[in-house]
Amino acid sequence: MRQHKPKIVWLQAITCNGNTHSLLSSNPSRFELLLNSFNFFYHPSITTENSLEDVLNLKEIDFLLLEGAVTSNKQFYQISDNSINDLLKKVSKKAKYIISVGSCASYGGIHAKFEQNSDIKGLQDILNVWELKKLKQPIINLTGCPVHPEWILQTLFTLKEFGKIGLDMQGRPKDIYFGLAHHGCTRNEYFEWKIEAKSFGHKEGCLFYEEGCRGPMTHSNCNRILWNDVNTKTRAGMPCIGCTEFDFPRDNMLETKKNIGIPSEVPLGINKRAYLTITGVAKTFKIDRLNKKLIE
Amino acid sequence: MSTKELKKNNIIENALKLFSTKGFYNTTIPDIAKAMRMSVGNMYNYFASKEELAKYAIKYSTNILAEQLRKINHMDISSKEKIFLFTKVYLENVKNSPEVIEYFLRVYLSNREVFAQGCEGFLCVSEFVTEVMIFLDEGASKGEFREQDFFSAFSMIMGCLGGFAFLSGEKVLDKDLLEYSDGIAENIFRALKSDETT
Ligand code: SF4
Ligand code: SF4
């Protein structure tokens, strides 16, 4: 018996292609499994047998994935005379699941900062979910810049097997975004004792006070499901810039905003007064082991 | 507070007076016991050593200030008004219980070796330092204070107040202590304020 392979249609709006690249760099055996388990019906930058015309003729799409921010302004983006908004309004009616892939598709991302066009948005802002009769659950936001390939795979497989995925207040799958990038960071001990990295790219020190690390405020599992199975920003010595959050990209991302040397934001869920007391004390300990190079 | 805590605080209050007048080394546990009308043996039920008492005393005395500053921090007033208020409260402390501030100046700052273990850095004064941090952070985030290094701002406030307590202890001031309050507060404010604030 031939098993039904759910159809995936991937559309692109205003994007740098980063999420596509990310998907293509997923773990090869996982990617193969994806191709074997789903029918990758259409993707504008990957060769498939089908055209956009074929997508429009489809009766039903299992998974509609969008990469990139949307605009109704055809001067800035259009696909064969259609604005992306119009196209999406048509195609979304066919979809059982709609997934915004990446921060731009979710909330507009960096493109929403473009001052010459105030009509750049995330997908959820232009679709009226109540009109989408086939939709089996609210629009899913897979945030990240780019999104981790494993997050796409995990979401697709979960939906294929179980039909539903729990979402948080921002529409992100809870299983993926419940924790913080800070969890699993190899620098946690430096964070505890307030030992700062001297600069980017070092193995030693935490990047919170000086380098703008958003790990303790950013929902993602980067440090538990590593990139390319090997590494993450913070492990490599680059601060987390909070790419999975609603406010990404913020200004001055590699700086920690401070008032008279005191960080203006403290880790999620901690009262500032308590945090300052603890860190003030932690800083006064000088732990030789942590002030040395890890590899001499 | 448990009776034991109350008793401990009572011992501290007596010890502070002796420490701040006779100095740390010239004050003995029997001296403190005598002032308390307690047996020396009983004293040891509360504090195992004079060093332990000294550390407890520094927490006790800075926590008094921390609590006062916390109350001011919670008030819905400008940072300038907070400085004026805190300076006044601080000087009232100096006037009414000089032993508390004197202890800080004469024992804590000058007998560092006593506090080297168990009171490193901010460990024993952290509650107060935290309140100063909160105060500076809020002032700067509202744009009332200008950006600067934490320690230069911190020492501006505490150096100024501590120095004045010292002058008062030396009895060289010609006016009543509280009459200087607004002048000192004004100086502290000017050192911290942002260029736009008047
Ligand atoms: S580098 Fe960032 S994520 Fe890692 S411990 Fe420090 S604050 Fe947390
Ligand atoms: S570490 Fe932070 S910035 Fe980097 S990918 Fe993860 S969430 Fe985004």
PDB file of C-alpha atoms in Angstrom, chain A residues 94-273:
ATOM      1  CA  LYS A  94      -6.006  25.238   0.772  1.00  0.00           C
ATOM      2  CA  ALA A  95      -3.660  24.611   3.664  1.00  0.00           C
ATOM      3  CA  LYS A  96      -4.116  22.328   6.647  1.00  0.00           C
ATOM      4  CA  TYR A  97      -1.128  23.797   8.407  1.00  0.00           C
ATOM      5  CA  ILE A  98       0.583  27.115   7.881  1.00  0.00           C
ATOM      6  CA  ILE A  99       4.092  27.618   9.117  1.00  0.00           C
ATOM      7  CA  SER A 100       6.047  30.856   9.077  1.00  0.00           C
ATOM      8  CA  VAL A 101       9.633  29.830   8.665  1.00  0.00           C
ATOM      9  CA  GLY A 102      12.060  32.280  10.225  1.00  0.00           C
ATOM     10  CA  SER A 103      11.689  35.609  11.970  1.00  0.00           C
ATOM     11  CA  CYS A 104      10.833  37.594   8.836  1.00  0.00           C
ATOM     12  CA  ALA A 105       7.862  35.407   7.972  1.00  0.00           C
ATOM     13  CA  SER A 106       6.798  35.386  11.625  1.00  0.00           C
ATOM     14  CA  TYR A 107       7.041  39.059  12.530  1.00  0.00           C
ATOM     15  CA  GLY A 108       8.493  40.944   9.590  1.00  0.00           C
ATOM     16  CA  GLY A 109      12.064  40.719  10.879  1.00  0.00           C
ATOM     17  CA  ILE A 110      14.671  43.086   9.556  1.00  0.00           C
ATOM     18  CA  HIS A 111      12.539  44.051   6.526  1.00  0.00           C
ATOM     19  CA  ALA A 112       9.901  45.547   8.785  1.00  0.00           C
ATOM     20  CA  LYS A 113      12.517  48.154   9.692  1.00  0.00           C
ATOM     21  CA  PHE A 114      12.648  49.391   6.109  1.00  0.00           C
ATOM     22  CA  GLU A 115      11.369  52.947   6.401  1.00  0.00           C
ATOM     23  CA  GLN A 116      10.341  53.454   2.784  1.00  0.00           C
ATOM     24  CA  ASN A 117       7.596  50.868   3.041  1.00  0.00           C
ATOM     25  CA  SER A 118       5.572  50.796   6.219  1.00  0.00           C
ATOM     26  CA  ASP A 119       3.533  47.832   5.009  1.00  0.00           C
ATOM     27  CA  ILE A 120       5.998  45.031   5.673  1.00  0.00           C
ATOM     28  CA  LYS A 121       4.623  42.430   8.045  1.00  0.00           C
ATOM     29  CA  GLY A 122       4.679  38.881   9.246  1.00  0.00           C
ATOM     30  CA  LEU A 123       2.362  36.301   7.766  1.00  0.00           C
ATOM     31  CA  GLN A 124       0.035  36.111  10.752  1.00  0.00           C
ATOM     32  CA  ASP A 125      -0.686  39.822  10.379  1.00  0.00           C
ATOM     33  CA  ILE A 126      -2.223  39.521   6.914  1.00  0.00           C
ATOM     34  CA  LEU A 127      -4.196  36.284   7.106  1.00  0.00           C
ATOM     35  CA  ASN A 128      -7.565  36.003   8.717  1.00  0.00           C
ATOM     36  CA  VAL A 129      -7.409  32.596  10.360  1.00  0.00           C
ATOM     37  CA  TRP A 130     -11.200  32.422  10.717  1.00  0.00           C
ATOM     38  CA  GLU A 131     -11.561  32.377   6.970  1.00  0.00           C
ATOM     39  CA  LEU A 132      -9.207  29.454   6.591  1.00  0.00           C
ATOM     40  CA  LYS A 133     -11.635  26.568   6.822  1.00  0.00           C
ATOM     41  CA  LYS A 134      -9.128  23.774   6.295  1.00  0.00           C
ATOM     42  CA  LEU A 135      -6.668  25.028   8.889  1.00  0.00           C
ATOM     43  CA  LYS A 136      -6.171  22.525  11.701  1.00  0.00           C
ATOM     44  CA  GLN A 137      -4.427  24.786  14.124  1.00  0.00           C
ATOM     45  CA  PRO A 138      -3.273  28.387  14.463  1.00  0.00           C
ATOM     46  CA  ILE A 139      -0.396  29.624  12.327  1.00  0.00           C
ATOM     47  CA  ILE A 140       2.881  28.285  13.627  1.00  0.00           C
ATOM     48  CA  ASN A 141       5.808  30.640  13.994  1.00  0.00           C
ATOM     49  CA  LEU A 142       9.168  28.995  13.655  1.00  0.00           C
ATOM     50  CA  THR A 143      11.234  31.989  14.623  1.00  0.00           C
ATOM     51  CA  GLY A 144      14.971  32.305  14.224  1.00  0.00           C
ATOM     52  CA  CYS A 145      17.293  34.086  11.875  1.00  0.00           C
ATOM     53  CA  PRO A 146      17.613  31.662  10.316  1.00  0.00           C
ATOM     54  CA  VAL A 147      15.466  28.964  11.829  1.00  0.00           C
ATOM     55  CA  HIS A 148      17.332  25.868  12.959  1.00  0.00           C
ATOM     56  CA  PRO A 149      16.744  23.120  10.345  1.00  0.00           C
ATOM     57  CA  GLU A 150      15.893  20.622  13.048  1.00  0.00           C
ATOM     58  CA  TRP A 151      13.056  22.873  14.243  1.00  0.00           C
ATOM     59  CA  ILE A 152      11.457  22.647  10.804  1.00  0.00           C
ATOM     60  CA  LEU A 153      11.871  18.878  10.688  1.00  0.00           C
ATOM     61  CA  GLN A 154      10.658  18.344  14.223  1.00  0.00           C
ATOM     62  CA  THR A 155       7.568  20.469  13.605  1.00  0.00           C
ATOM     63  CA  LEU A 156       6.707  18.725  10.330  1.00  0.00           C
ATOM     64  CA  PHE A 157       7.186  15.237  11.754  1.00  0.00           C
ATOM     65  CA  THR A 158       5.248  16.045  14.920  1.00  0.00           C
ATOM     66  CA  LEU A 159       2.328  17.364  12.893  1.00  0.00           C
ATOM     67  CA  LYS A 160       2.480  14.431  10.499  1.00  0.00           C
ATOM     68  CA  GLU A 161       2.391  11.905  13.335  1.00  0.00           C
ATOM     69  CA  PHE A 162       0.239  13.626  15.939  1.00  0.00           C
ATOM     70  CA  GLY A 163      -1.745  16.221  14.057  1.00  0.00           C
ATOM     71  CA  LYS A 164      -1.144  18.956  16.636  1.00  0.00           C
ATOM     72  CA  ILE A 165       1.688  20.836  18.250  1.00  0.00           C
ATOM     73  CA  GLY A 166       1.487  22.967  21.406  1.00  0.00           C
ATOM     74  CA  LEU A 167       2.210  26.648  20.843  1.00  0.00           C
ATOM     75  CA  ASP A 168       3.345  29.380  23.206  1.00  0.00           C
ATOM     76  CA  MET A 169       1.926  32.917  23.388  1.00  0.00           C
ATOM     77  CA  GLN A 170       3.996  33.955  20.373  1.00  0.00           C
ATOM     78  CA  GLY A 171       2.749  31.058  18.259  1.00  0.00           C
ATOM     79  CA  ARG A 172       5.988  29.119  18.579  1.00  0.00           C
ATOM     80  CA  PRO A 173       6.044  25.362  19.287  1.00  0.00           C
ATOM     81  CA  LYS A 174       6.462  24.978  23.025  1.00  0.00           C
ATOM     82  CA  ASP A 175       8.614  21.892  22.797  1.00  0.00           C
ATOM     83  CA  ILE A 176      11.230  23.797  20.871  1.00  0.00           C
ATOM     84  CA  TYR A 177      11.021  27.228  22.444  1.00  0.00           C
ATOM     85  CA  PHE A 178      10.297  26.476  26.097  1.00  0.00           C
ATOM     86  CA  GLY A 179      13.881  26.905  27.244  1.00  0.00           C
ATOM     87  CA  LEU A 180      16.455  29.609  26.769  1.00  0.00           C
ATOM     88  CA  ALA A 181      19.549  29.739  24.585  1.00  0.00           C
ATOM     89  CA  HIS A 182      21.325  30.116  27.928  1.00  0.00           C
ATOM     90  CA  HIS A 183      20.406  26.523  28.843  1.00  0.00           C
ATOM     91  CA  GLY A 184      23.191  24.235  27.829  1.00  0.00           C
ATOM     92  CA  CYS A 185      25.586  27.048  27.098  1.00  0.00           C
ATOM     93  CA  THR A 186      29.066  25.872  27.950  1.00  0.00           C
ATOM     94  CA  ARG A 187      29.721  29.239  29.583  1.00  0.00           C
ATOM     95  CA  ASN A 188      27.176  28.873  32.378  1.00  0.00           C
ATOM     96  CA  GLU A 189      29.797  28.569  35.066  1.00  0.00           C
ATOM     97  CA  TYR A 190      31.327  31.854  33.930  1.00  0.00           C
ATOM     98  CA  PHE A 191      27.871  33.391  34.006  1.00  0.00           C
ATOM     99  CA  GLU A 192      27.376  32.259  37.599  1.00  0.00           C
ATOM    100  CA  TRP A 193      30.637  33.761  38.810  1.00  0.00           C
ATOM    101  CA  LYS A 194      30.385  36.821  36.593  1.00  0.00           C
ATOM    102  CA  ILE A 195      33.532  36.274  34.623  1.00  0.00           C
ATOM    103  CA  GLU A 196      33.318  38.086  31.321  1.00  0.00           C
ATOM    104  CA  ALA A 197      34.775  37.013  28.013  1.00  0.00           C
ATOM    105  CA  LYS A 198      37.666  39.265  27.117  1.00  0.00           C
ATOM    106  CA  SER A 199      36.471  39.505  23.532  1.00  0.00           C
ATOM    107  CA  PHE A 200      34.616  37.560  20.866  1.00  0.00           C
ATOM    108  CA  GLY A 201      35.748  34.129  19.827  1.00  0.00           C
ATOM    109  CA  HIS A 202      37.385  33.039  23.079  1.00  0.00           C
ATOM    110  CA  LYS A 203      36.458  29.812  24.796  1.00  0.00           C
ATOM    111  CA  GLU A 204      36.554  31.430  28.220  1.00  0.00           C
ATOM    112  CA  GLY A 205      34.114  33.806  29.892  1.00  0.00           C
ATOM    113  CA  CYS A 206      30.468  34.684  29.559  1.00  0.00           C
ATOM    114  CA  LEU A 207      29.242  37.195  26.991  1.00  0.00           C
ATOM    115  CA  PHE A 208      26.426  38.690  29.035  1.00  0.00           C
ATOM    116  CA  TYR A 209      27.777  41.874  30.604  1.00  0.00           C
ATOM    117  CA  GLU A 210      30.024  43.183  27.886  1.00  0.00           C
ATOM    118  CA  GLU A 211      29.126  41.570  24.588  1.00  0.00           C
ATOM    119  CA  GLY A 212      25.339  41.802  24.606  1.00  0.00           C
ATOM    120  CA  CYS A 213      24.502  38.105  24.932  1.00  0.00           C
ATOM    121  CA  ARG A 214      20.722  37.595  25.012  1.00  0.00           C
ATOM    122  CA  GLY A 215      20.935  33.913  25.931  1.00  0.00           C
ATOM    123  CA  PRO A 216      19.190  34.375  29.289  1.00  0.00           C
ATOM    124  CA  MET A 217      16.242  36.156  27.635  1.00  0.00           C
ATOM    125  CA  THR A 218      15.926  34.241  24.387  1.00  0.00           C
ATOM    126  CA  HIS A 219      13.668  31.254  23.883  1.00  0.00           C
ATOM    127  CA  SER A 220      15.449  28.666  21.770  1.00  0.00           C
ATOM    128  CA  ASN A 221      17.221  25.362  22.200  1.00  0.00           C
ATOM    129  CA  CYS A 222      20.362  26.282  20.256  1.00  0.00           C
ATOM    130  CA  ASN A 223      22.669  25.072  22.963  1.00  0.00           C
ATOM    131  CA  ARG A 224      20.897  21.753  23.286  1.00  0.00           C
ATOM    132  CA  ILE A 225      20.255  20.980  19.636  1.00  0.00           C
ATOM    133  CA  LEU A 226      23.466  22.223  18.157  1.00  0.00           C
ATOM    134  CA  TRP A 227      23.893  23.795  14.746  1.00  0.00           C
ATOM    135  CA  ASN A 228      25.328  21.401  12.165  1.00  0.00           C
ATOM    136  CA  ASP A 229      25.316  18.973  15.093  1.00  0.00           C
ATOM    137  CA  VAL A 230      28.502  20.590  16.384  1.00  0.00           C
ATOM    138  CA  ASN A 231      28.322  24.144  17.624  1.00  0.00           C
ATOM    139  CA  THR A 232      26.389  27.293  18.495  1.00  0.00           C
ATOM    140  CA  LYS A 233      27.047  30.991  18.586  1.00  0.00           C
ATOM    141  CA  THR A 234      27.718  31.165  22.302  1.00  0.00           C
ATOM    142  CA  ARG A 235      29.934  28.090  22.316  1.00  0.00           C
ATOM    143  CA  ALA A 236      31.974  29.642  19.533  1.00  0.00           C
ATOM    144  CA  GLY A 237      32.287  32.952  21.378  1.00  0.00           C
ATOM    145  CA  MET A 238      29.639  35.011  19.639  1.00  0.00           C
ATOM    146  CA  PRO A 239      26.805  36.344  21.796  1.00  0.00           C
ATOM    147  CA  CYS A 240      23.258  35.158  21.221  1.00  0.00           C
ATOM    148  CA  ILE A 241      21.531  38.098  19.535  1.00  0.00           C
ATOM    149  CA  GLY A 242      18.042  36.947  20.381  1.00  0.00           C
ATOM    150  CA  CYS A 243      17.010  36.023  16.857  1.00  0.00           C
ATOM    151  CA  THR A 244      14.008  33.962  17.958  1.00  0.00           C
ATOM    152  CA  GLU A 245      12.319  36.802  19.777  1.00  0.00           C
ATOM    153  CA  PHE A 246       9.623  39.201  18.664  1.00  0.00           C
ATOM    154  CA  ASP A 247      11.866  42.262  18.850  1.00  0.00           C
ATOM    155  CA  PHE A 248      14.622  40.906  16.611  1.00  0.00           C
ATOM    156  CA  PRO A 249      16.669  42.625  15.232  1.00  0.00           C
ATOM    157  CA  ARG A 250      17.238  45.149  18.000  1.00  0.00           C
ATOM    158  CA  ASP A 251      19.702  48.035  17.810  1.00  0.00           C
ATOM    159  CA  ASN A 252      23.312  47.605  18.941  1.00  0.00           C
ATOM    160  CA  MET A 253      23.037  43.860  19.175  1.00  0.00           C
ATOM    161  CA  LEU A 254      26.588  43.259  20.307  1.00  0.00           C
ATOM    162  CA  GLU A 255      26.338  45.581  23.259  1.00  0.00           C
ATOM    163  CA  THR A 256      24.774  45.184  26.665  1.00  0.00           C
ATOM    164  CA  LYS A 257      22.772  48.275  27.441  1.00  0.00           C
ATOM    165  CA  LYS A 258      23.850  49.575  30.807  1.00  0.00           C
ATOM    166  CA  ASN A 259      23.069  52.413  33.165  1.00  0.00           C
ATOM    167  CA  ILE A 260      26.139  53.488  35.131  1.00  0.00           C
ATOM    168  CA  GLY A 261      27.637  50.048  34.603  1.00  0.00           C
ATOM    169  CA  ILE A 262      24.482  48.180  35.621  1.00  0.00           C
ATOM    170  CA  PRO A 263      22.793  46.068  32.931  1.00  0.00           C
ATOM    171  CA  SER A 264      19.397  47.547  32.149  1.00  0.00           C
ATOM    172  CA  GLU A 265      17.861  44.122  31.522  1.00  0.00           C
ATOM    173  CA  VAL A 266      18.433  41.114  33.722  1.00  0.00           C
ATOM    174  CA  PRO A 267      17.749  37.425  32.975  1.00  0.00           C
ATOM    175  CA  LEU A 268      14.102  36.457  32.543  1.00  0.00           C
ATOM    176  CA  GLY A 269      12.137  35.853  35.698  1.00  0.00           C
ATOM    177  CA  ILE A 270      14.614  37.389  38.145  1.00  0.00           C
ATOM    178  CA  ASN A 271      13.923  40.470  40.194  1.00  0.00           C
ATOM    179  CA  LYS A 272      16.547  43.111  39.445  1.00  0.00           C
ATOM    180  CA  ARG A 273      17.342  43.850  43.080  1.00  0.00           C
TER     181      ARG A 273
END
